[in-house]
Amino acid sequence: MELHILPPDVASRIAAGEVVERPSSVVKELVENSLDAGASKIDIECRRGGIDLICVADNGSGIPASQVELAFQRYATSKIDSIDDLVNVRSLGFRGEALPSIAAVADVEVSTRAAGEELGNYVYLHGGTVAQSEGRPRAIGTTIAVRRLFRHFPARLKFLKSEGTENGHSALVVSQYALAFPLVSFSLLLEDRLALRSPGSGDARDVVAQLYGSELARAMVPVELSADSLVITGLVAPASLSRAGRGHQSTFVNHRWVRSPLLQRAIDDAYRGLLPEGRHAIAVLDIQLPADRVDVNVHPSKAQVKFADEQLLFRHVRDAVSAALGKTRIASEAQHLATPGTAARQTAWSVSEQEPLGSSFGTFSMAPSAGSTSLPPLRILGQILTTYIVAEGPDGMYVIDQHAAHERVVYDRLLKQHGAHSPEIQGLLEPLTIELSPAEDAALSGLMDELATLGFALEPFGARTHLLRSIPASLADSDVAATLRGILQDMSQGGQGESFERLAESIACHASVRAGQQLTPEEMRQLVRQLEECAQPRTCPHGRPTIVHFSVPQLEKLFGRRT
Ligand code: ADP
Ligand code: MG
């Protein structure tokens, strides 16, 4: 083929692909536009995961009738004029790409009225071109309805996950903007259910209460620092209220939601030594800095930014969070003890009746050893670094990673349960009340069936609150609320497919003992015994080793007894 320039319709479809990756990208762009238009109220709705409908209605400044069609042209923006403006962007949008990109992959209806205009305007775009345009009454503001997203893009449709997962992404976007703009009142309807309503009170703590529950909101402490033309504000939770993923860390730069490894590291640094391995802080931070100290034009969906003074920013963020934590360390510890839901997880494996009573510490654990992958009988010597179990076998020394080994055990049991007609269930004496964030709740709706087949009995109990009445027997000794939350976070982040294996991996990871947890000799013996019963005891479900073997010849070589 000869070198040539692509026709505009092909070029715009390619560009659309970058902006509109999935339904939540549309939600993000439309919400950003509403915020740029100065709205104080934004109502969002998604149907069938956003494929049938995404509708965003605001009470912002509206689009003048003469400009509605222009807004759907590429590079049409009212927000910047020149290169100089680009280095001083204060608005969330500035590229003039979102509306044309959305119209290239969906049907769009706009209904808008600008201040000072008598009548509103209605425009319908089909296949990227205007199919209908007429005057229609509307209050000042804008409503944009996006229908049949990706209908003519089967490759994109195939790439999308379940409706629940897609709704989870959209809920996350709305949640983040609600946190960044506490003065704006947001509502989000997912499949006709109210997933979120933020009061618009101006207090981020009220939004946190809506998203993560009032208990957490009350426990969070304010962050405040201003220095070197930086203003850092926000809320952080005491270390006792950590989470398994980073899903509860929100970072904003001039109210723009960004993912920033630099800011994550600064938060981690402030919590250093306070959190066990694999746990993450809960934080909401907004960094205000002069617009020319940050480049917002470095990422296709503007989700990342580049800072002029990284070192300075890192230090100030870390210090601001540290200072906030320092003030409340003592209070938070007291809270930790008083809140049963956040108490340290139990680690005990119960002794089952087959098992000989009394500690078998110092004896060989008896396991059938068949085939090359199975384990030989091991005598447990102890735990090192509160992470590894050291054992002796007939042919040398074994070091077992307690987390990886436990993951394998739980994973295998879950897979076994999955095939079983009636899973082994552990009923809870007191049902556990679990409050979920909108994103977690949306993810849960897509997982209900799978979770039920495993033995999780969940009942709706008010908006985004569920009663957990039973759990899979294999998770009896874990902190189930934390496990469930961890699973929902993993699954709401999408990733490689939505197979049952992925769910089981996620459950196994969150329900397993962590590095850093002290184990009793009995617990270690139980764990190794359970590992011996697994068909693939030598790797965890992710394929990492559970056990490392130093053979007798290897040891002899290391000590120069043999060459
Ligand atoms: P950008 O946000 O980068 O300017 P968009 O394609 O998202 O580009 O929007 C194009 C233009 O349409 C905006 O610059 C703005 O003038 C107008 N617009 C879009 N949405 C709204 C809205 N909700 N309220 C008012 N004006 C809007
Ligand atoms: Mg925009």
PDB file of C-alpha atoms in Angstrom, residues 27-28 88 99 105 152 185 231 280 293 297 304 316 361 383 393 404 425-426 429 434 458 464 484 506 519 527 542:
ATOM      1  CA  VAL A  27     -18.660   9.021  32.141  1.00  0.00           C
ATOM      2  CA  LYS A  28     -15.315  10.616  32.957  1.00  0.00           C
ATOM      3  CA  ASN A  88      -1.647  27.184  32.310  1.00  0.00           C
ATOM      4  CA  LEU A  99     -17.458  14.975  22.371  1.00  0.00           C
ATOM      5  CA  VAL A 105     -18.603   5.432  18.664  1.00  0.00           C
ATOM      6  CA  HIS A 152     -20.526  -0.872  15.442  1.00  0.00           C
ATOM      7  CA  SER A 185     -23.761  17.260  44.584  1.00  0.00           C
ATOM      8  CA  VAL A 231      -1.334  23.527  49.261  1.00  0.00           C
ATOM      9  CA  HIS A 280      -2.389  -0.052  51.917  1.00  0.00           C
ATOM     10  CA  ARG A 293       4.249  23.626  37.745  1.00  0.00           C
ATOM     11  CA  ASN A 297      -0.960  17.054  28.733  1.00  0.00           C
ATOM     12  CA  GLN A 304      -1.339  11.085  34.672  1.00  0.00           C
ATOM     13  CA  HIS A 316       5.860  17.845  51.351  1.00  0.00           C
ATOM     14  CA  PHE A 361       6.529 -29.881  66.763  1.00  0.00           C
ATOM     15  CA  GLN A 383       9.467 -19.633  61.541  1.00  0.00           C
ATOM     16  CA  GLY A 393      13.049 -33.390  55.094  1.00  0.00           C
ATOM     17  CA  ALA A 404       2.179 -18.511  49.086  1.00  0.00           C
ATOM     18  CA  ILE A 425     -20.399 -23.873  54.324  1.00  0.00           C
ATOM     19  CA  GLN A 426     -19.597 -22.233  57.601  1.00  0.00           C
ATOM     20  CA  LEU A 429     -23.463 -17.056  64.418  1.00  0.00           C
ATOM     21  CA  ILE A 434     -20.616  -5.212  55.289  1.00  0.00           C
ATOM     22  CA  LEU A 458     -25.151 -12.351  51.139  1.00  0.00           C
ATOM     23  CA  ARG A 464     -24.768  -0.763  49.521  1.00  0.00           C
ATOM     24  CA  LEU A 484     -14.624  -9.945  50.575  1.00  0.00           C
ATOM     25  CA  SER A 506      -8.261 -13.413  44.481  1.00  0.00           C
ATOM     26  CA  LEU A 519       2.479 -18.537  63.508  1.00  0.00           C
ATOM     27  CA  LEU A 527      -0.329 -25.428  57.077  1.00  0.00           C
ATOM     28  CA  HIS A 542       0.046 -17.302  40.491  1.00  0.00           C
TER      29      HIS A 542
END
